[in-house]
GROMACS .gro file of C-alpha atoms in nm:
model
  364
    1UNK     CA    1   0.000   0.000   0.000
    2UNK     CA    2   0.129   0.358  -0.062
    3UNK     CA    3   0.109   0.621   0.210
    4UNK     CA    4   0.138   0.990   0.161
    5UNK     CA    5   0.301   1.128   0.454
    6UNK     CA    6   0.294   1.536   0.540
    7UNK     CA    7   0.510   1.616   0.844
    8UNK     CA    8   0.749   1.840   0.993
    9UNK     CA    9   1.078   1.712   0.846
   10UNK     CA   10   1.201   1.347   0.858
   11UNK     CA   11   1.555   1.518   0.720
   12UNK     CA   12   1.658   1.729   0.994
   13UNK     CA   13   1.612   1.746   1.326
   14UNK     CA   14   1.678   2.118   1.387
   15UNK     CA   15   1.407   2.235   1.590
   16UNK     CA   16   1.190   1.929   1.491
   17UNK     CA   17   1.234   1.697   1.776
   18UNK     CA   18   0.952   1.444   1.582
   19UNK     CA   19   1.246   1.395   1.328
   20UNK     CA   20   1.343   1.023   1.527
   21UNK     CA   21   0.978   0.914   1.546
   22UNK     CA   22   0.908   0.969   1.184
   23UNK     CA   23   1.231   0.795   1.098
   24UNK     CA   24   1.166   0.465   1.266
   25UNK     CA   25   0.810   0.453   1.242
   26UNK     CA   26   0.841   0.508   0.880
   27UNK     CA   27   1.153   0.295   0.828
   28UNK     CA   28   0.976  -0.031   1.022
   29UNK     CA   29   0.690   0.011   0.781
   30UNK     CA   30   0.893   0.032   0.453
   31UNK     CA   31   1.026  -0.272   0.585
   32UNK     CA   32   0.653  -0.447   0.621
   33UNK     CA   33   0.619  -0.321   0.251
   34UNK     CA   34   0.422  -0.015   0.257
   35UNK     CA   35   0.556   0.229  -0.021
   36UNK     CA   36   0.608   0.563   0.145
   37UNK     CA   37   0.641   0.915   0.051
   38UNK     CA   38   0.718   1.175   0.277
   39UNK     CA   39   0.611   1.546   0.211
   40UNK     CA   40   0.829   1.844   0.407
   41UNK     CA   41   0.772   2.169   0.383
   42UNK     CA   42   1.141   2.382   0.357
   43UNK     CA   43   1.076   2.599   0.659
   44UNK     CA   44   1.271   2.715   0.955
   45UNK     CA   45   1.625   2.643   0.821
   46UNK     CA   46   1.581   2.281   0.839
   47UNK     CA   47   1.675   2.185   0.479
   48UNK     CA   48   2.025   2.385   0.549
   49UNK     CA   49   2.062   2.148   0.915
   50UNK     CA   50   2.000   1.808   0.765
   51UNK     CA   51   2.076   1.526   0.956
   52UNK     CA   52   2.050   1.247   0.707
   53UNK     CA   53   1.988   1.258   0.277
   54UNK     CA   54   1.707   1.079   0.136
   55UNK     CA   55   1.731   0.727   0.296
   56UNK     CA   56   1.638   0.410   0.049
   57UNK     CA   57   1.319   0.319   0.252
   58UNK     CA   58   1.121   0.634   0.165
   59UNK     CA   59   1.074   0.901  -0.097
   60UNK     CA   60   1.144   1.241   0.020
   61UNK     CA   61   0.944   1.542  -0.110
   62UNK     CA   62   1.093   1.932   0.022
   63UNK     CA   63   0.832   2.165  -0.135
   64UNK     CA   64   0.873   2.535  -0.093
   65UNK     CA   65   0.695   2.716   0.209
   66UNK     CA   66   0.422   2.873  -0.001
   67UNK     CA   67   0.070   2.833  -0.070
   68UNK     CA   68   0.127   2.737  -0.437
   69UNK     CA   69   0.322   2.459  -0.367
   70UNK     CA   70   0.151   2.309  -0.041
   71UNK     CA   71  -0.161   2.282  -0.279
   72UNK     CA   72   0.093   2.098  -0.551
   73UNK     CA   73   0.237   1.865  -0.240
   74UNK     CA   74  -0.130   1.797  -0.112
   75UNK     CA   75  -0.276   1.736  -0.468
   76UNK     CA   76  -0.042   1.407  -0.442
   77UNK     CA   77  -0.204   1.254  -0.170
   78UNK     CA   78  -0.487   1.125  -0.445
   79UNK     CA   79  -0.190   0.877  -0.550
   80UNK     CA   80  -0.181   0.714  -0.197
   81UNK     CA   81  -0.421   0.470  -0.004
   82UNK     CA   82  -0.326   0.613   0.342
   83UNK     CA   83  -0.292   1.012   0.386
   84UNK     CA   84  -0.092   1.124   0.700
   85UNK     CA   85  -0.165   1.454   0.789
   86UNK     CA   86   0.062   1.520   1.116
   87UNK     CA   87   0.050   1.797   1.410
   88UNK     CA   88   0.314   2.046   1.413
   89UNK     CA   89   0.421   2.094   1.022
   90UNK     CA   90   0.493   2.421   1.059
   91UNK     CA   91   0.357   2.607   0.768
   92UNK     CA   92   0.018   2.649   0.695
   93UNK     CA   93  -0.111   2.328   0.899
   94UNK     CA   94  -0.456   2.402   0.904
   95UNK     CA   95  -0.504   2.474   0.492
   96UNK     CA   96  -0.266   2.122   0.447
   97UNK     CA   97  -0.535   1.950   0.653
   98UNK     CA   98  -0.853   2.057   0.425
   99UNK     CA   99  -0.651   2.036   0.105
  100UNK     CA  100  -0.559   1.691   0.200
  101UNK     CA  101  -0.887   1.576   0.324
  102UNK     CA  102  -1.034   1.726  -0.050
  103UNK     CA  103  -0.726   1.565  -0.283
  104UNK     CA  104  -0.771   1.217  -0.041
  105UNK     CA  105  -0.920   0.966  -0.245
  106UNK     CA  106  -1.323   0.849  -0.082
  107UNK     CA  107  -1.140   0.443  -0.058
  108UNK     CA  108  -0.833   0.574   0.122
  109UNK     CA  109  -0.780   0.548   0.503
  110UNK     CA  110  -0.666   0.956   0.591
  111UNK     CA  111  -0.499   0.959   0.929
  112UNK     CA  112  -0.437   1.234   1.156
  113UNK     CA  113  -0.085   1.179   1.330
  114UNK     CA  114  -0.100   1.385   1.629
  115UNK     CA  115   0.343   1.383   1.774
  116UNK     CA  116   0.234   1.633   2.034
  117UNK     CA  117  -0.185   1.531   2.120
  118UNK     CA  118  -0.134   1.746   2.518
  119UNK     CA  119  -0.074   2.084   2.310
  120UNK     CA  120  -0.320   1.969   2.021
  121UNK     CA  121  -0.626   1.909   2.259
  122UNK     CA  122  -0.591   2.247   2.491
  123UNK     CA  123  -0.597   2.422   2.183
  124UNK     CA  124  -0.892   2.231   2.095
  125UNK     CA  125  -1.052   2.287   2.451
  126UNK     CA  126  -0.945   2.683   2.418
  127UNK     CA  127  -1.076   2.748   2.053
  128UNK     CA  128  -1.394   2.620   2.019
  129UNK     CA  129  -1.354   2.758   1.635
  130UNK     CA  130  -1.045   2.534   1.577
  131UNK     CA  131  -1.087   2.418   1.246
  132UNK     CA  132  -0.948   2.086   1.344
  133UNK     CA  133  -1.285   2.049   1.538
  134UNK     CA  134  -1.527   2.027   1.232
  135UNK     CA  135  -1.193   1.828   1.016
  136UNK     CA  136  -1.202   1.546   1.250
  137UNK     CA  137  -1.515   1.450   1.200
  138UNK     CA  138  -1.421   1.389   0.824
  139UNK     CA  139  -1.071   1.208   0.956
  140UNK     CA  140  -1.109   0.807   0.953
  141UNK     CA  141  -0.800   0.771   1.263
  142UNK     CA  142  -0.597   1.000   1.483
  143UNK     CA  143  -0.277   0.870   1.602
  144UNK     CA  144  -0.091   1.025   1.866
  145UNK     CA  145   0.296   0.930   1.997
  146UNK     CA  146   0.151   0.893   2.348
  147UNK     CA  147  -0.109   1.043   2.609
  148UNK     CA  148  -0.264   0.702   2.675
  149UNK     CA  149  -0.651   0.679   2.779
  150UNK     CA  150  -0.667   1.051   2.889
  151UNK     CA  151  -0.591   1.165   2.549
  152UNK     CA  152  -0.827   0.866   2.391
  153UNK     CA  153  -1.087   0.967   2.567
  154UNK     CA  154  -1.055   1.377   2.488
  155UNK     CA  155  -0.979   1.299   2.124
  156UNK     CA  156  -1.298   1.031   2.109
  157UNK     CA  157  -1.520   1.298   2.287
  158UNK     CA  158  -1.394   1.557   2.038
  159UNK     CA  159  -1.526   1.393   1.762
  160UNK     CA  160  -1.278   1.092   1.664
  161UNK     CA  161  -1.370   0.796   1.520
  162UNK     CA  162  -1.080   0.618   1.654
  163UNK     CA  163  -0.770   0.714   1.865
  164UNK     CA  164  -0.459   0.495   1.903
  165UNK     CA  165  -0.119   0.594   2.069
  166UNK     CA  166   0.165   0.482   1.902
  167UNK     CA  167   0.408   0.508   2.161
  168UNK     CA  168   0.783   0.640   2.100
  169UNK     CA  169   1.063   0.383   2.064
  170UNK     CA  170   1.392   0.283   1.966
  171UNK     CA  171   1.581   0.198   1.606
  172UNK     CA  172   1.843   0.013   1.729
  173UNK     CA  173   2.057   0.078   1.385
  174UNK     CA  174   2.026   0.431   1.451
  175UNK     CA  175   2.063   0.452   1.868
  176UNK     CA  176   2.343   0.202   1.981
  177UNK     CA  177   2.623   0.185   2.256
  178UNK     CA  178   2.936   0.347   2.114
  179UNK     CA  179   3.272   0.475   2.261
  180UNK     CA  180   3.302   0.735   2.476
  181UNK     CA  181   3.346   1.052   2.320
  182UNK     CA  182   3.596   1.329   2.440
  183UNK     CA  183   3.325   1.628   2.343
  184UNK     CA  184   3.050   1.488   2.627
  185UNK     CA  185   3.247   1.416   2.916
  186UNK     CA  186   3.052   1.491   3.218
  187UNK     CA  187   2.841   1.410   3.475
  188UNK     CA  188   2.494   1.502   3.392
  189UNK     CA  189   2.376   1.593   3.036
  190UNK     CA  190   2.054   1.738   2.903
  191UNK     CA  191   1.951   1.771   2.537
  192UNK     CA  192   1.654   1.983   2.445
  193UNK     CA  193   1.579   2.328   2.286
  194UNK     CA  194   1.442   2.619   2.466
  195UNK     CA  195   1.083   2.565   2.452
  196UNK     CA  196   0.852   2.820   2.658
  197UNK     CA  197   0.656   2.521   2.790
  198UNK     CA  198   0.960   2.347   2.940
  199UNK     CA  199   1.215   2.608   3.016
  200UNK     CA  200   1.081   2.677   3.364
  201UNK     CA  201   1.099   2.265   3.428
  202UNK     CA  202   1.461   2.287   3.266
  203UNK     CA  203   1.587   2.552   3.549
  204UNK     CA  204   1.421   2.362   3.805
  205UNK     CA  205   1.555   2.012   3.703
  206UNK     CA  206   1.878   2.093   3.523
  207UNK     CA  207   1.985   2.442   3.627
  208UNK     CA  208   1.935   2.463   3.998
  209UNK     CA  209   2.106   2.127   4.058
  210UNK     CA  210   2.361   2.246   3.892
  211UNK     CA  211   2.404   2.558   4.088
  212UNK     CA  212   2.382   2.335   4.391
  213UNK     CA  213   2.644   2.077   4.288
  214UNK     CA  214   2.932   2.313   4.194
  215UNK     CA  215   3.177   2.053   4.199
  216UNK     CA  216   3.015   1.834   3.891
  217UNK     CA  217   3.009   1.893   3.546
  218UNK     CA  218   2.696   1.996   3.338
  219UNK     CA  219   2.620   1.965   2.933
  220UNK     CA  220   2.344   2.160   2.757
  221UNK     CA  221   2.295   2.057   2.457
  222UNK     CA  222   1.984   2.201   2.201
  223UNK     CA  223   1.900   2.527   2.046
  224UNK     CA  224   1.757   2.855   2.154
  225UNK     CA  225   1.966   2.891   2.518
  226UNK     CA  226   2.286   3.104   2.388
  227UNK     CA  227   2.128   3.374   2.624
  228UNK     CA  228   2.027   3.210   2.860
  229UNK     CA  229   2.227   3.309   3.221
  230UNK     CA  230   2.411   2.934   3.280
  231UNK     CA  231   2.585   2.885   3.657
  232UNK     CA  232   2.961   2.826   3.548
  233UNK     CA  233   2.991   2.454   3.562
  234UNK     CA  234   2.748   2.445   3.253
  235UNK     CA  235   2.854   2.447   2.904
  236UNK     CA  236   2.598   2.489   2.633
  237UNK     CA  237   2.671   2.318   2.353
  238UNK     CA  238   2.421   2.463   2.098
  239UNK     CA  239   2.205   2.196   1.841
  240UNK     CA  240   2.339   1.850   1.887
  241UNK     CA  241   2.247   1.661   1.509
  242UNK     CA  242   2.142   1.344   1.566
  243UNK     CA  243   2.430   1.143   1.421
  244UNK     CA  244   2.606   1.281   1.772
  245UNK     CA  245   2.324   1.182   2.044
  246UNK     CA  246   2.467   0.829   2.120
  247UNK     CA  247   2.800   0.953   2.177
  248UNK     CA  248   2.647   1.223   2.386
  249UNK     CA  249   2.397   1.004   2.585
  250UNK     CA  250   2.659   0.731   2.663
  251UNK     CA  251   2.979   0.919   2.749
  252UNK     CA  252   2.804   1.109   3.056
  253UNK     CA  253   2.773   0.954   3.357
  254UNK     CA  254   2.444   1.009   3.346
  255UNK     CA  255   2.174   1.224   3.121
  256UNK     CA  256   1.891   1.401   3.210
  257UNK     CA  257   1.517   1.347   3.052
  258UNK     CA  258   1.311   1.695   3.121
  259UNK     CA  259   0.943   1.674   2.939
  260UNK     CA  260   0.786   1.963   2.841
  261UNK     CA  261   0.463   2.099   3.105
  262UNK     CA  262   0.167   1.971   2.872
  263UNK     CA  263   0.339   1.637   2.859
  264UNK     CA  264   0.410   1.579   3.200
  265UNK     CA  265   0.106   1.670   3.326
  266UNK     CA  266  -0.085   1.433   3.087
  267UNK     CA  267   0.155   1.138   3.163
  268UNK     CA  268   0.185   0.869   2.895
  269UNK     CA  269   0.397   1.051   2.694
  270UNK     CA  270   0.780   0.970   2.664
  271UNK     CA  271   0.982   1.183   2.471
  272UNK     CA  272   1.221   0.988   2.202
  273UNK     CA  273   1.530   1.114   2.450
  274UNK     CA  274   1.392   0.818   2.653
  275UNK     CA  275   1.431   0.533   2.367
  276UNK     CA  276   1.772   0.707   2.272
  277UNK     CA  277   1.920   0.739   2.591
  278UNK     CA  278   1.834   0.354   2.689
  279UNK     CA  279   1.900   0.266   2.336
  280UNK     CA  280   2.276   0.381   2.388
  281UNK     CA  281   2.282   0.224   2.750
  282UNK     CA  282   2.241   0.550   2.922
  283UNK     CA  283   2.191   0.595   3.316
  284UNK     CA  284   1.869   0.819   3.293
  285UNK     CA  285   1.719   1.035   3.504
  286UNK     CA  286   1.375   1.129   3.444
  287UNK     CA  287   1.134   1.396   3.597
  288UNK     CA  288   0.812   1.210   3.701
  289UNK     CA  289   0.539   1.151   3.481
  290UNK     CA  290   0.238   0.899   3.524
  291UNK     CA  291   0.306   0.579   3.348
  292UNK     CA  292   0.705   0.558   3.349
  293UNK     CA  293   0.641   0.165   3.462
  294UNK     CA  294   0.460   0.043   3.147
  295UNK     CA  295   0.771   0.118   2.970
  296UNK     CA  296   1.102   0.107   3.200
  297UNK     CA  297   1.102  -0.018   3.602
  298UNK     CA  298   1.202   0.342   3.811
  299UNK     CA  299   1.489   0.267   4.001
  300UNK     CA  300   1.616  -0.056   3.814
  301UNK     CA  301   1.571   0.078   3.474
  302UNK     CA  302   1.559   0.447   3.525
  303UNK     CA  303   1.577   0.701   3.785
  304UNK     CA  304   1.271   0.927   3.892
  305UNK     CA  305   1.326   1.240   4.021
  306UNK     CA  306   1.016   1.460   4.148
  307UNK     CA  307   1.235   1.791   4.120
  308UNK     CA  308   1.570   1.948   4.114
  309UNK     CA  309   1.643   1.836   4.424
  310UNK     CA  310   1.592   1.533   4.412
  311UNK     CA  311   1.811   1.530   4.085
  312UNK     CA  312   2.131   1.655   4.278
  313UNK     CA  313   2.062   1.373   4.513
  314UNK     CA  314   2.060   1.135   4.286
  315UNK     CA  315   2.408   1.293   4.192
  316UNK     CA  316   2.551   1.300   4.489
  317UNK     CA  317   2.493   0.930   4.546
  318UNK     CA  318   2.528   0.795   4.206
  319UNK     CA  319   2.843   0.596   4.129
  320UNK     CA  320   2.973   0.518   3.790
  321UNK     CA  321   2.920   0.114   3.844
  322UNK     CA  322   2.544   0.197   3.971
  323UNK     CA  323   2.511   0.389   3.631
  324UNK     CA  324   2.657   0.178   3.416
  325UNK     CA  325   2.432  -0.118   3.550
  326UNK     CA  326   2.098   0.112   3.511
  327UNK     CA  327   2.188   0.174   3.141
  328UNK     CA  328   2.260  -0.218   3.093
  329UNK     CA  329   1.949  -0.297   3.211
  330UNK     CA  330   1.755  -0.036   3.045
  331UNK     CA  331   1.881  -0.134   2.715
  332UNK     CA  332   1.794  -0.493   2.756
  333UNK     CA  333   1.430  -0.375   2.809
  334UNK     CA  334   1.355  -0.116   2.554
  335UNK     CA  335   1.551  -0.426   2.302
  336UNK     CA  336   1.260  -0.654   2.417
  337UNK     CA  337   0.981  -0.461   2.433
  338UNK     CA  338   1.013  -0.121   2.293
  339UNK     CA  339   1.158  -0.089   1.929
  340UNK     CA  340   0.972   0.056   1.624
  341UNK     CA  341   0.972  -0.281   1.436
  342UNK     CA  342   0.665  -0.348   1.727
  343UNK     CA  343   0.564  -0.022   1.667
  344UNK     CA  344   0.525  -0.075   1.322
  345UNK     CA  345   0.387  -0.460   1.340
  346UNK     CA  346   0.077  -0.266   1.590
  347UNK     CA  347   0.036   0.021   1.317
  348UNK     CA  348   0.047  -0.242   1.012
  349UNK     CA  349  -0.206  -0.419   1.240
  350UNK     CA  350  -0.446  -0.112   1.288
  351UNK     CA  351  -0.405  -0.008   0.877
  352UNK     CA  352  -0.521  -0.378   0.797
  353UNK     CA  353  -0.761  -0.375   1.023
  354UNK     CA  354  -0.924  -0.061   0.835
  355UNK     CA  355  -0.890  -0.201   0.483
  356UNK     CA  356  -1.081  -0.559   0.600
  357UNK     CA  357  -1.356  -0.339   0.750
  358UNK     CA  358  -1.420  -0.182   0.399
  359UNK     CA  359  -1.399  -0.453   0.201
  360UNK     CA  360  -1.673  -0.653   0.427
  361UNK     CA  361  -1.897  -0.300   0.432
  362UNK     CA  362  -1.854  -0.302   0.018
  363UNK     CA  363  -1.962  -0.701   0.018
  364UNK     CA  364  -2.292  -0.644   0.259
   0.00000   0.00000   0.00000
């Protein structure tokens, strides 16, 4: 089956922190045999910060940022039997959405990928004028990267037909143990841009340790904090491409998971850091968030701290064999349970699953 997918970027992950979740979603499916192409707009600077060319499993369409050419890009999607439309594009989402739902063929399943479904539905409870209101009703699935039943429920009550999360996981081609790298030696590491919805959680959990544990060493690594005051035993690193994160994750002795306010709140929701991190056999520390146990054990698998203090306590006690064995262990599990080859077996599953429906409506 072909699938017409219109996303952020699955090129570059410069400000576009979906950019590992398209990847191996997308590349497990090639693999089942779906025939994808994926549809970027070139916004932001992301097309001059690529992390990877055009890989073999999937076609890769940059169209310009302008309304001329998002109606050319969308006019494609008659070509395809599944049309992704997902959240957070970043240029003219909400025309994408109808032109895709009018160029869709009526046989083909259209999907609504939702890789941030906390921010989606408060804009949907704020705006009762959201034009994604009256579009889902016309939308045959919404996916979403996590949120679990809360976020079923809100999306089903909005107006879904369906709602499935399709949790974040781990490629392990991609996010491996390496060496040790001489750029990322320290003890605690944190990777993320400057968001507005996590920035206060990133002084709390990152920052203030930091100020209190003067005698350790602190990496920043993302976009968008070059201004930001730092306490001197932090050095900011700037945007860390992807080809660097498991050098980065594995050389610390430990690295730091901080999700943003509408995610942690909602619970059910971890970030692709997570799969990374354990992918590379990372010690991780993790704020809290509910439902941390369905996918690694808290204090076998991953540490759970409930603030910044409790993160420079887990510091000051944490020794290098402790760390080492955490990472160990939480590789093992996200290798058994959590990669995007299950990922991609459930989502094969659920497309199926759609197609058999319609072919026993068209019989009756």
């Amino acid at each position: 089956m072909k699938i017409a997918f219109y996303g952020s970027s699955l090129l570059s992950s410069y400000w576009n922190g979906a950019a590992t979740y398209y990847r191996g979603l997308l590349k497990a499916l090639s693999h089942r045999g779906y025939d994808i192409v994926f549809y970027e707009p070139d916004a932001f600077d992301r097309q001059k910060h690529r992390d990877i060319e055009a890989p073999d499993w999937c076609d890769v369409v940059v169209y310009e940022a302008t309304p001329d050419a998002l109606k050319q890009a969308a006019s494609r999607a008659a070509q395809a039997d599944i049309v992704v439309k997902a959240s957070g594009v970043g240029f003219e989402d909400e025309a994408l959405l109808r032109a895709l739902i009018d160029h869709a063929r009526s046989d083909a399943l259209t999907v609504f990928w939702d890789v941030d479904a906390p921010a989606t539905l408060a804009d949907l409870r704020n705006n009762p004028d959201h034009p994604l209101h009256e579009e889902l009703k016309k939308i045959r699935l919404v996916l979403t990267y996590g949120g679990g039943d809360p976020v079923i429920w809100e999306y089903r009550a909005f107006g879904a037909a369906e709602c499935i999360p399709i949790y974040n996981a781990l490629d392990p081609e991609t996010h491996h143990p390496v060496a040790e790298d001489s750029r990322f030696p320290c003890d605690l590491a944190f990777l993320g841009n400057r968001l507005p919805d996590r920035e206060t959680r990133v002084e709390s959990f990152f920052l203030e340790p930091a100020c209190t544990l003067a005698d350790q060493r602190f990496l920043l690594g993302g976009s968008g904090w070059g201004d930001k005051p730092l306490p001197p035993n932090v050095s900011w690193l700037g945007h860390v491409g992807t080809r660097d994160h498991n050098a980065f994750n594995v050389t610390p002795k430990a690295v730091l998971n901080i999700s943003r306010d509408s995610m942690a709140s909602n619970g059910f929701s971890p970030a692709t850091r997570v799969f990374e991190a354990a992918g590379a056999g990372a010690c991780l520390i993790t704020d809290a968030w509910e439902g941390i146990e369905l996918f690694l054990t808290p204090g076998e698998e991953i540490l759970v701290a409930r603030d910044g203090a409790d993160v420079a306590e887990i510091m000051r006690t944490l020794t290098p064999p402790r760390a080492k064995a955490i990472g160990a262990a939480a590789l093992r599990r996200v290798l058994a349970e959590h990669t995007y080859t299950m990922r991609a077996e459930l989502v094969d599953t659920i497309f199926k699953a759609h197609f058999e429906h319609r072919t026993v409506e068209a019989a009756e």
